[in-house]
Coordinates of C-alpha atoms in Angstrom, one line a residue:
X1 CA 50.0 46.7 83.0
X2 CA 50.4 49.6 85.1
X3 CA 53.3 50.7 87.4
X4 CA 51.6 50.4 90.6
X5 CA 50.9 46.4 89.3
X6 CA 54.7 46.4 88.6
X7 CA 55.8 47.4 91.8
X8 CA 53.6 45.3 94.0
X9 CA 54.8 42.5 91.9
X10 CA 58.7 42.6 92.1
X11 CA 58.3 43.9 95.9
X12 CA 56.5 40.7 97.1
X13 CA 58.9 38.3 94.7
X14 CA 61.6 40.6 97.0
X15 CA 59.6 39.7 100.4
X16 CA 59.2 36.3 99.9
X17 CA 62.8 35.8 99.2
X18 CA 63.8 37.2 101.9
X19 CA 61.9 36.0 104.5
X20 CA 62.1 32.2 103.2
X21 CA 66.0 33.3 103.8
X22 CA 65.3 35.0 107.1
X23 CA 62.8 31.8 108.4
X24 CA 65.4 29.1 106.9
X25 CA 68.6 29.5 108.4
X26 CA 70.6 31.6 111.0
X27 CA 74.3 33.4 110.3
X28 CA 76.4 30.8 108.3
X29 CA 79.9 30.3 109.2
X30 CA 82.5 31.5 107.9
X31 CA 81.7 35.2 106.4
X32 CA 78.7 36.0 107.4
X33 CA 79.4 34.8 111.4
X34 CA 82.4 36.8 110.8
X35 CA 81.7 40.1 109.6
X36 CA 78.7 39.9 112.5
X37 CA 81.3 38.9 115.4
X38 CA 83.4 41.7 114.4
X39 CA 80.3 44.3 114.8
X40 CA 79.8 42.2 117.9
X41 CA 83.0 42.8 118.7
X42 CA 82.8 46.7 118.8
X43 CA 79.6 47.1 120.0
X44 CA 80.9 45.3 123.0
X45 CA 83.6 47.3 123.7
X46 CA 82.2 50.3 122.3
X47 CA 85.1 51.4 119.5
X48 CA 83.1 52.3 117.0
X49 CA 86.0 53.9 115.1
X50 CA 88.3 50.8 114.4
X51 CA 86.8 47.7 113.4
X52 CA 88.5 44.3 115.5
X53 CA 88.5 40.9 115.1
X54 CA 89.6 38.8 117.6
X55 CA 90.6 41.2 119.6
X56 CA 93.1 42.9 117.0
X57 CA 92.3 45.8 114.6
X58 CA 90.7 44.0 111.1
X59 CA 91.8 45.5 108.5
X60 CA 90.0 43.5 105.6
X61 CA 86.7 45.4 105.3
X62 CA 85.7 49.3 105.6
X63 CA 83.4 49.9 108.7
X64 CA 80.3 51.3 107.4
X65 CA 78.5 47.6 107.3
X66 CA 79.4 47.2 110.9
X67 CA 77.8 50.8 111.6
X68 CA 74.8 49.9 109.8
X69 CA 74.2 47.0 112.1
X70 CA 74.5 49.2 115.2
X71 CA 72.4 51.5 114.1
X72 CA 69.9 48.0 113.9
X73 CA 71.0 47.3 117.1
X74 CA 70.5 50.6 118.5
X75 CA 67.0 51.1 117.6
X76 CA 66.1 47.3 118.0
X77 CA 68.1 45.4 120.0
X78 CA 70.8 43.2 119.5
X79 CA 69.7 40.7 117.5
X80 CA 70.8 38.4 114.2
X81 CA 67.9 38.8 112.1
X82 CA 68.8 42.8 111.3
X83 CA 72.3 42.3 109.9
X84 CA 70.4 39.7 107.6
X85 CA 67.6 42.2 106.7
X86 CA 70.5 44.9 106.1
X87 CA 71.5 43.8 102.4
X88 CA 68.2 42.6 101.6
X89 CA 66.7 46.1 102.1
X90 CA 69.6 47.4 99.8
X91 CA 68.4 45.0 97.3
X92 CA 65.3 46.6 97.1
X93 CA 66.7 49.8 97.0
X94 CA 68.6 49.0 94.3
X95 CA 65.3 47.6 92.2
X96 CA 63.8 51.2 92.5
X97 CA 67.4 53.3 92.0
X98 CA 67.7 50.6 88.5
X99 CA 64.3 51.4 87.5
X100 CA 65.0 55.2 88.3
X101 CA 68.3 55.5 85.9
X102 CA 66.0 53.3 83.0
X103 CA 64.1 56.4 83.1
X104 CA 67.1 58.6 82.7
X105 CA 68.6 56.9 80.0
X106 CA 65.3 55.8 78.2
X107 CA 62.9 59.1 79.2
X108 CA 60.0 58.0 76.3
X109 CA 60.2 54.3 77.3
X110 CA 58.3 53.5 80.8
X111 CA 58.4 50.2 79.6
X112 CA 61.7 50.0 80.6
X113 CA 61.7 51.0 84.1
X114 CA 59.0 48.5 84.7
X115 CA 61.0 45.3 83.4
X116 CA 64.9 46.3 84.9
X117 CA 63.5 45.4 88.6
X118 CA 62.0 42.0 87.6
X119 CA 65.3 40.6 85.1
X120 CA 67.3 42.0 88.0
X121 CA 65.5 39.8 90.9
X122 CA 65.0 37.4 88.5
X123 CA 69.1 36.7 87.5
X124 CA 70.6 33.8 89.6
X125 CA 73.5 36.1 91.1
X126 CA 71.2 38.7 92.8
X127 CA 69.0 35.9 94.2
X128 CA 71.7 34.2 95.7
X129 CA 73.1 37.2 97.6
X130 CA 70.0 39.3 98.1
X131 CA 69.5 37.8 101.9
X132 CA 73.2 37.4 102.5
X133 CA 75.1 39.1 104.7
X134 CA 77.9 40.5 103.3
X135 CA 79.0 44.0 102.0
X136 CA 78.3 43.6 98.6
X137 CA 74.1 44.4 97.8
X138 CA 75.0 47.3 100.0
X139 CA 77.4 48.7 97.2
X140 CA 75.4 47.8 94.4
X141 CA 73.1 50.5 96.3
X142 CA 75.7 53.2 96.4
X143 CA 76.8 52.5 93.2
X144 CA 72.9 53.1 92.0
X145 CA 72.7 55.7 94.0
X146 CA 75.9 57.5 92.4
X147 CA 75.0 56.7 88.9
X148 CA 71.8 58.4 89.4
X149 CA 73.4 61.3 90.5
X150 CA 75.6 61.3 87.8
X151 CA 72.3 61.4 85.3
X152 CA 71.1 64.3 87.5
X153 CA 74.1 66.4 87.2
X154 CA 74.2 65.6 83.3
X155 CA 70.8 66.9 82.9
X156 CA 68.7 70.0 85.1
X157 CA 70.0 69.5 88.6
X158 CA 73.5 69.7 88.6
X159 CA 74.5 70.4 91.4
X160 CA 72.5 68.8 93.6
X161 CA 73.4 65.6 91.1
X162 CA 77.1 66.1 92.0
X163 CA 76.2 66.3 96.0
X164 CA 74.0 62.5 95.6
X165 CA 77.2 61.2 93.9
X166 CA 79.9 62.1 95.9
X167 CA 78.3 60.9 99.1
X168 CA 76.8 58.0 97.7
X169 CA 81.0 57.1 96.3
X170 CA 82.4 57.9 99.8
X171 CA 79.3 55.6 101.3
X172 CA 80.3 52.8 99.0
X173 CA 84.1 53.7 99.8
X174 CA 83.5 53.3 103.0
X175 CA 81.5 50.1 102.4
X176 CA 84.3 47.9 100.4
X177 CA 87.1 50.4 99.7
X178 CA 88.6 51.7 97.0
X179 CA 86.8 49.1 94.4
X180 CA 83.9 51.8 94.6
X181 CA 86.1 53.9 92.7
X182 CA 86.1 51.4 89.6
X183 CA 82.4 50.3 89.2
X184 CA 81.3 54.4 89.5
X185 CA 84.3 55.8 87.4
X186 CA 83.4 53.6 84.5
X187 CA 80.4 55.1 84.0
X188 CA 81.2 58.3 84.7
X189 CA 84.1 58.5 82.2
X190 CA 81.8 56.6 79.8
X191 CA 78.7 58.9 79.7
X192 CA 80.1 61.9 77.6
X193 CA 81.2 59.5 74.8
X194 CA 78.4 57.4 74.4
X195 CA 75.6 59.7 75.4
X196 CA 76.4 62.8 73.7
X197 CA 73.2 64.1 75.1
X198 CA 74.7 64.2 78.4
X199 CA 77.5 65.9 77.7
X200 CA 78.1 68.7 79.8
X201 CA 81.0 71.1 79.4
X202 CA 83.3 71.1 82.4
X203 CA 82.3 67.3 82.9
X204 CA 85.2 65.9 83.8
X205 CA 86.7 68.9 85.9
X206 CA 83.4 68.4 88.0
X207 CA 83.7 64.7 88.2
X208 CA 87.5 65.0 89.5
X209 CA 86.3 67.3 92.1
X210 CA 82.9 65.5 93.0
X211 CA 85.4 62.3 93.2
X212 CA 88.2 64.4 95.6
X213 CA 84.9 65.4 97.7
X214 CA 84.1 61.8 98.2
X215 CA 87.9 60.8 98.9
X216 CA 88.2 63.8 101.7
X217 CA 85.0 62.4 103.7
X218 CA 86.2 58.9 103.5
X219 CA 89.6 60.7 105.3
X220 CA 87.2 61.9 107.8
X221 CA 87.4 58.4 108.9
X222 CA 90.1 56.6 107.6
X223 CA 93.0 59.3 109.6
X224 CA 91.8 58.9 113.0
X225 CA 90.8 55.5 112.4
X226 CA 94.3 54.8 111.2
X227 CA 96.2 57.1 114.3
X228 CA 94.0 54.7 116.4
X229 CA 94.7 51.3 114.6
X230 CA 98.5 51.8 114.6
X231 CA 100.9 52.2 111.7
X232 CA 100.1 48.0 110.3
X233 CA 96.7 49.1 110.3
X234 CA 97.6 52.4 108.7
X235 CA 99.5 50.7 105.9
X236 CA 96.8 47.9 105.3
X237 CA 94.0 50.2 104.8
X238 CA 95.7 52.8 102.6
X239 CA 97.6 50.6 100.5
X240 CA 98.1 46.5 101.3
X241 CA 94.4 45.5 101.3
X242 CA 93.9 47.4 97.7
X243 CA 97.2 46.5 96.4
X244 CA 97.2 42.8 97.9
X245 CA 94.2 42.3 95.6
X246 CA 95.0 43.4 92.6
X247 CA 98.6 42.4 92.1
X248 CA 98.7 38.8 93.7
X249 CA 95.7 37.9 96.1
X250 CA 96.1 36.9 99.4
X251 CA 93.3 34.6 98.6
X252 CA 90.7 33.8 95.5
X253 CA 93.4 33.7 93.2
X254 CA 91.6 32.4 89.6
X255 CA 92.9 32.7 85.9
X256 CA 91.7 35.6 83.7
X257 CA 89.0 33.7 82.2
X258 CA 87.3 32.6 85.3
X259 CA 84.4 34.8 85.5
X260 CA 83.5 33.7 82.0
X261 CA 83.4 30.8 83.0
X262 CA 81.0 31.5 85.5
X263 CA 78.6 33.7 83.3
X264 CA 76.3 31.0 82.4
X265 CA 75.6 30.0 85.9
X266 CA 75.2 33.7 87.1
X267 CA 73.2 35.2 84.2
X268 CA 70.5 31.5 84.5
X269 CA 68.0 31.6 83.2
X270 CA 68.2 35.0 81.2
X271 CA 71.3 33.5 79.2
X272 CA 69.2 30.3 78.1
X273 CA 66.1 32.3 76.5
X274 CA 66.0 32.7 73.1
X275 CA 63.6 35.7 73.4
X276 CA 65.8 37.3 74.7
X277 CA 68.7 36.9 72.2
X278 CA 65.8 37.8 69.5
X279 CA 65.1 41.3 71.3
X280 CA 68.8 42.4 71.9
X281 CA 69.5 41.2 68.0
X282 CA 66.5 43.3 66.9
X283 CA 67.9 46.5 69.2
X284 CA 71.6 46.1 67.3
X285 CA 69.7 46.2 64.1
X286 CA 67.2 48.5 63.9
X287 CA 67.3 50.9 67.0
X288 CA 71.1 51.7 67.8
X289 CA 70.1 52.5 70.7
X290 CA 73.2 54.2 73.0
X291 CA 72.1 54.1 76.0
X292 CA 71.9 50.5 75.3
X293 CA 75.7 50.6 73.9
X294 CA 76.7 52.5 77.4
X295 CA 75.1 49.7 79.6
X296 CA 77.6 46.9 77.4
X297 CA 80.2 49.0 77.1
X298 CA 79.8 49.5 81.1
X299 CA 79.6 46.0 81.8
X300 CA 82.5 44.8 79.6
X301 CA 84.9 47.2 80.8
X302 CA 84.4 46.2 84.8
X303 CA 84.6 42.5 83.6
X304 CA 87.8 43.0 81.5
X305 CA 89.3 45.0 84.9
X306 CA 88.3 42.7 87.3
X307 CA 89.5 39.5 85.2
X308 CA 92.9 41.0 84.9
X309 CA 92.9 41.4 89.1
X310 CA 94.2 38.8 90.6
X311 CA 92.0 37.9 93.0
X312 CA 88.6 36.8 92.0
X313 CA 85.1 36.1 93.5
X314 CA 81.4 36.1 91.8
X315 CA 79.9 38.2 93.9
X316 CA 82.7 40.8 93.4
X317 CA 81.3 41.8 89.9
X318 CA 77.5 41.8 91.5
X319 CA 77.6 46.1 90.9
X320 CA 77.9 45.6 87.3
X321 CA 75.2 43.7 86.7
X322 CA 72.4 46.2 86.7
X323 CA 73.7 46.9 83.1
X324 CA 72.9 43.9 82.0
X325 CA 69.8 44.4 83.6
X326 CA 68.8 47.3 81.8
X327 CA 70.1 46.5 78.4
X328 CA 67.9 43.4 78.5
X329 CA 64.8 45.6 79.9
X330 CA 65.2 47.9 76.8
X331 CA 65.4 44.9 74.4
X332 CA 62.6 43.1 76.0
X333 CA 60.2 46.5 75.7
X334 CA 61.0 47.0 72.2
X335 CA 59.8 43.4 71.2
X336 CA 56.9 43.8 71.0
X337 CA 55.6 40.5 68.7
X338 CA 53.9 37.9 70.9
X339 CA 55.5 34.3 71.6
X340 CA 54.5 31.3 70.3
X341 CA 52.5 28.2 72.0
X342 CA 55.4 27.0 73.9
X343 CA 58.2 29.2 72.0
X344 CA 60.9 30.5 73.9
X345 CA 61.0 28.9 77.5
X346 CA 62.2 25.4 76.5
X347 CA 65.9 25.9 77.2
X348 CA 65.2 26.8 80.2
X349 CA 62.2 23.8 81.3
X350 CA 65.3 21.5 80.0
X351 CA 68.1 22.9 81.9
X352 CA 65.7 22.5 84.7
X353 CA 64.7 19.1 84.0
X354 CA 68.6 18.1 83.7
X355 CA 69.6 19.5 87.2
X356 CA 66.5 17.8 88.7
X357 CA 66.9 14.8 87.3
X358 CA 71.0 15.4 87.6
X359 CA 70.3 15.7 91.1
X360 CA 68.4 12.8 91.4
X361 CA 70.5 10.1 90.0
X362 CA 73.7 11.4 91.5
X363 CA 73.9 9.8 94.8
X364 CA 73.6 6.3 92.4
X365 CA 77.1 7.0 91.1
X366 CA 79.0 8.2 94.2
X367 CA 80.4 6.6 96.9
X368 CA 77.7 5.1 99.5
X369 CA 80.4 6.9 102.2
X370 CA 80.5 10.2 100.6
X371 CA 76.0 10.4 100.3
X372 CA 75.1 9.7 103.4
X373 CA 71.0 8.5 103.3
X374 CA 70.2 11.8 104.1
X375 CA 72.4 13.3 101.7
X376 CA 70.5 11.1 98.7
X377 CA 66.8 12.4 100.3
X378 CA 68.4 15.4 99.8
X379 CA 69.2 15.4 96.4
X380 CA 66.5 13.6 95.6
X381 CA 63.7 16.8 96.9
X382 CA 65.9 19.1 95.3
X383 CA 65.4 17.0 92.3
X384 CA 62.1 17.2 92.6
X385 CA 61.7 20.9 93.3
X386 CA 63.7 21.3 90.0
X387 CA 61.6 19.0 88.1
X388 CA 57.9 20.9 89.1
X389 CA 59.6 24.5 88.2
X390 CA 60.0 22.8 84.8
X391 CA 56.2 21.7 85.2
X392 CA 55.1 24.6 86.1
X393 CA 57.1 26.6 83.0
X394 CA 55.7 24.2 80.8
X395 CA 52.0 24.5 81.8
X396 CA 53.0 28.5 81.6
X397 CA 54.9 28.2 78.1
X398 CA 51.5 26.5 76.0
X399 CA 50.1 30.2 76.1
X400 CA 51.1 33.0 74.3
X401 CA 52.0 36.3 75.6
X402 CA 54.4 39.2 75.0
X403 CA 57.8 38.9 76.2
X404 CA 56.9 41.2 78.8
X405 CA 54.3 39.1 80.2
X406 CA 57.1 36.3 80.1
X407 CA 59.8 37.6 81.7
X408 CA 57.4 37.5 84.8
X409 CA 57.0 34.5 84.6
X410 CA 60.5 33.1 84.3
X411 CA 61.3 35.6 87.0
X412 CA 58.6 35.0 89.0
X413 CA 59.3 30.9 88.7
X414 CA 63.5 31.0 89.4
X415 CA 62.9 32.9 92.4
X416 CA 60.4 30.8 94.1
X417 CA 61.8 27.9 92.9
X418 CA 65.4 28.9 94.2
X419 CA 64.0 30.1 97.7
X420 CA 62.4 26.9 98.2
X421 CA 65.4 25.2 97.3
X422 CA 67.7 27.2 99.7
X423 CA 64.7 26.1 102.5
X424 CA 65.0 22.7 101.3
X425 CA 68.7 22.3 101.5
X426 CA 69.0 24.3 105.5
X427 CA 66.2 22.2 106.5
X428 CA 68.9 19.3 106.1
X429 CA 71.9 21.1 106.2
X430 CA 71.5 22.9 109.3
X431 CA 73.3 21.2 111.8
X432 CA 76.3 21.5 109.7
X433 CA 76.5 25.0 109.7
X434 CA 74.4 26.4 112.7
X435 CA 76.9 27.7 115.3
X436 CA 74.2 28.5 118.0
X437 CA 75.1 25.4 119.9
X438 CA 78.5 25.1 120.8
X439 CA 78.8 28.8 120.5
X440 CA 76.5 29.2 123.4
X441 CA 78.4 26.2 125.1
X442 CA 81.6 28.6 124.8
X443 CA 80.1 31.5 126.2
X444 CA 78.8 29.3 129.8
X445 CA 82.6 28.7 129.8
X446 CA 84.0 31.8 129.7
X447 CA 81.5 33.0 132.1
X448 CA 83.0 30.7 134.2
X449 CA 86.4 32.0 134.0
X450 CA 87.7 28.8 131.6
X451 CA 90.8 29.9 128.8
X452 CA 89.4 29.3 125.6
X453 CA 91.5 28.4 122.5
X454 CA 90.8 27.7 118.7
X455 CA 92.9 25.3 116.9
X456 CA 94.5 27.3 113.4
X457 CA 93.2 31.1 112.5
X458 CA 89.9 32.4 114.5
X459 CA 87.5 33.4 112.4
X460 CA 85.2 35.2 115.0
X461 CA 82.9 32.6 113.8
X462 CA 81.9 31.8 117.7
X463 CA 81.9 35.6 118.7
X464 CA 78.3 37.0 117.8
X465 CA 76.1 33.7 119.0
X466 CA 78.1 32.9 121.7
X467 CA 78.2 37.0 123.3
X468 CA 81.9 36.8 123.7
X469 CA 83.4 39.5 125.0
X470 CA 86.9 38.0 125.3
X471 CA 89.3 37.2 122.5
X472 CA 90.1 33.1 122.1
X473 CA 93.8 32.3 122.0
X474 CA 94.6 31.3 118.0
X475 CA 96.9 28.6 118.7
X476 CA 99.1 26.7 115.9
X477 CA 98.7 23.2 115.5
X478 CA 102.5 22.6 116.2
X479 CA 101.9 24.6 119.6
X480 CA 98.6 23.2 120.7
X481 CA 100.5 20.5 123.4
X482 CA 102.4 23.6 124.9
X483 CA 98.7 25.6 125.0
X484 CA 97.4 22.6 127.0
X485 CA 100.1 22.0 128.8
X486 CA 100.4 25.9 130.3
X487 CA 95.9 25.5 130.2
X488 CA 95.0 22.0 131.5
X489 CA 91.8 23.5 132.6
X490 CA 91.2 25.3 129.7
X491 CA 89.2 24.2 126.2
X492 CA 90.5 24.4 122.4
X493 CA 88.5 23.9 119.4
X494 CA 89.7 21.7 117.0
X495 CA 88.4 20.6 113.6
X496 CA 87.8 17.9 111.4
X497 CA 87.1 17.0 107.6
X498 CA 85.8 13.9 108.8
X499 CA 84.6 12.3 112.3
X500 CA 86.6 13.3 115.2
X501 CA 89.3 10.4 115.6
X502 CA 89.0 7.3 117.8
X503 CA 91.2 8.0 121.1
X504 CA 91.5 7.1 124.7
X505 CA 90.1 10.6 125.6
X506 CA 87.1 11.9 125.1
X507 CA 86.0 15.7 124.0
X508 CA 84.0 17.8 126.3
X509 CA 82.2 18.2 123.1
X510 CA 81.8 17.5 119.6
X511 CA 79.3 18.8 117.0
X512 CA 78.8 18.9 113.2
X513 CA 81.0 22.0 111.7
X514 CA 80.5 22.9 107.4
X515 CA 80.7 19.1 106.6
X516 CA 82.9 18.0 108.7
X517 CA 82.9 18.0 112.7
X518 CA 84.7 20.0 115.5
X519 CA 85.8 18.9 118.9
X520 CA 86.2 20.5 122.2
X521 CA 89.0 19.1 124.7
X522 CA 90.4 19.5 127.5
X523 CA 94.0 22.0 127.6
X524 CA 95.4 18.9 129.8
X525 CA 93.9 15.9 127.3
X526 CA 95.3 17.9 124.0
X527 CA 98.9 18.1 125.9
X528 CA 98.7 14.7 126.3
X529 CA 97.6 14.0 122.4
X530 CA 98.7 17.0 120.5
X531 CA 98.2 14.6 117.0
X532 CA 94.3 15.4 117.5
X533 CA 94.8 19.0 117.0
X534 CA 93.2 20.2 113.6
X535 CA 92.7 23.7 112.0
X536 CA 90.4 25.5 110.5

């Protein structure tokens, strides 16, 4: 199959990902409708140095996401589509910058630059944060896009490698921070060892100097931003955000053994194909390959760092996994023996068959209150959904082919199969988490002058939809009653795991919130019953 075939295939698996994302659901609460109200946030007031949420300086995330979305916004009006295109377009970027260091590291192999882009797309993880808006597709990107320049400057084009990676490491700094510095140094100090071909002399004097290149840009921004922020904000983005992480998390705390644990959910359904196993056993064997050995070598090393940190997230290890990528592309093009009627694709038509049916049978064993009816349709389509990807692997499984040819077909099957799930499950889900409604309901009341108030911390989750341009008082639930009684005309959010409780006043409004519901009352009917304030 040629490379043009290749590419039209992988990009429209890409498109129709992305736009069953884009047509199924609007800005979920609480990180995407965050990181969107904060861009909100300073494209209203026009400080596009210092990022703000909630009216004070945010010093969780770097800025460049919410610059990206301006520049969206700029050219196409402000909209909520855009920041949801954002990292789905760096997706596909990074399918072509994968498939661009294959054939780097495996130059007589074409093969290889064919199949990276389709395991990629194909691996649970990168389909489940391809069309989400959050900062880290975008640094898989830079990360790419610095490892590619590192295989330039190793081979003919040195210096114009060295120029690609230090602004693609200060991009990706300025993206999620200082983490950029661990998924591209790994590599970087990597490639000399195990690739003696690349070995360059003066390597690492040039790599400490491309890397002090990167750090002075990102100063371009960070100083002023920092004289601007004040010296908190100063201190957080220099030091406490990176430092808070690593040594005890402010949040996501998990045990050292926690992403393992989450490997065979992330790597489905590469992990449960035998063919697979068969073509990276054959590459240990007979080809020691070392580009092969730098891709695990690469991987294990960011997984070992990033186990050891305390805090912990899945998607946080999403730059690593183009190595796996590639390793599997070059042991899948070196097998060359076809499959069997049927032979290899059974692990993963069962584990198919035992969600669907899992999902199926489960709202017999739980509590009538805890699956709703709808809940138990729910389950039961998803059931099904799971149940006719197994069909249609099965049907796809009694022919042979080359592993090649079925590695399409797995890929082509999980991503389908997932998007239509993820359709399936906002089509019900919705209400639950679409903020349009009650955002839009704050935003005619602070039009009219009314003191809003949130119940707990504010998330900005309101900001965006709702085209706030004035910060909501965060009010403790111990001083909600003295909020209402200095704002009886005023409204405060307040939230619920379950229904709103029974009591002799009624909210201005109440709507479903992330499984559980949220109320709006009145500042004087709060004062009056501060027991039915709730947080976030």
């Amino acid at each position: 199959m040629s490379d043009r075939f290749h590419y039209f295939f992988w990009i429209g698996l890409w498109l129709i990902l992305t736009v069953c994302s884009l047509l199924s659901r609007p800005l979920l609460p609480l990180d995407e409708s965050r990181y969107v109200g904060v861009a909100w946030e300073m494209w209203t007031h026009g400080d596009f140095l210092v990022p703000h949420l909630n009216g004070e300086p945010y010093s969780h995330k770097a800025p460049l996401l919410f610059w990206l979305v301006h520049v969206g916004w700029f050219a196409l009006g402000v909209n909520d589509w855009w920041p949801r295109l954002m990292p789905a377009l760096s997706a596909l970027g990074s399918l072509f910058l994968a498939a661009h260091i294959a054939r780097h590291l495996w130059p007589h192999r074409p093969d290889v630059a064919q199949l990276v882009p389709i395991v990629l797309l194909g691996t649970s993880i990168w389909i489940i944060y391809t069309p989400a808006m959050m900062f880290d597709m975008i640094l898989v990107f830079w990360v790419l896009a610095a490892l590619a320049g590192l295989l330039a400057a190793a081979q003919s084009r040195r210096t114009r490698g060295w120029i690609v990676f230090s602004l693609a490491m200060a991009l990706g700094i300025l993206t999620k921070g200082p983490v950029m510095l661990l998924h591209v140094l790994v590599p970087a100090l990597l490639l000399p060892f195990l690739l003696p071909e690349f070995r360059r002399r003066g390597w690492y004097i040039r790599l400490t100097v491309a890397t002090g290149a990167a750090v002075l840009l990102v100063l371009l921004w960070a100083v002023p931003a920092a004289l601007e922020g004040g010296a908190e904000y100063a201190r957080a983005i220099f030091w406490g955000q990176t430092s808070g992480r690593v040594v005890d998390s402010f949040a996501h705390q998990a045990p050292w053994w926690w992403y393992l644990a989450y490997l065979p959910v992330v790597l489905f359904p590469w992990l449960y194909w035998p063919r697979l196993w068969s073509a990276l056993r054959q590459l240990w064997r007979q080809d020691h390959d070392r580009a092969a050995a730098f891709c695990v070598v690469w991987f294990v090393i960011v997984l070992a760092v990033f186990s050891l940190i305390s805090g912990k997230r899945l998607h946080y290890l999403l730059p690593a996994f183009p190595a796996l990528a590639l390793l599997a592309a070059r042991a899948l093009a070196a097998l060359q023996t076809r499959t069997k009627s049927g032979g290899g694709v059974w692990p993963v038509v069962f584990m198919f068959v035992s969600l669907g049916l899992g999902l199926m049978v489960a709202p017999e064993f739980l509590p009538r209150h805890e699956t709703p009816d709808w809940q138990g349709l729910l389950m039961t389509r998803l059931g099904v959904i799971m149940l006719g990807a197994a069909v249609v692997l099965t049907v796809l499984g009694k022919r042979q082919s080359v592993p090649k040819t079925r590695a399409l077909q797995l890929s082509t099957v999980t991503v389908i199969t997932l998007s239509v799930v993820e359709a399936t499950l906002m089509s019900s889900a919705l209400p639950y988490y679409d903020l349009r409604p009650v955002s839009q309901y704050l935003h005619e009341q602070q039009e009219k002058g009314v003191s809003l108030a949130t119940v707990g911390k504010y998330h900005d989750q309101f900001q965006f939809y709702g085209r706030l341009t004035r910060p909501l008082d965060a009010v403790m639930e111990k001083d909600a009653q003295d909020w209402g009684q200095s704002n009886p005309e005023g409204l405060i959010v307040s939230y619920y795991d379950a229904e709103v409780p029974a009591a002799s006043v009624e909210p201005v409004l109440r709507a479903h919130y992330r499984g559980g519901w949220l109320a709006v009352w009145r500042g004087a009917d709060l004062a009056g019953y501060p027991e039915l304030a709730r947080a976030d």
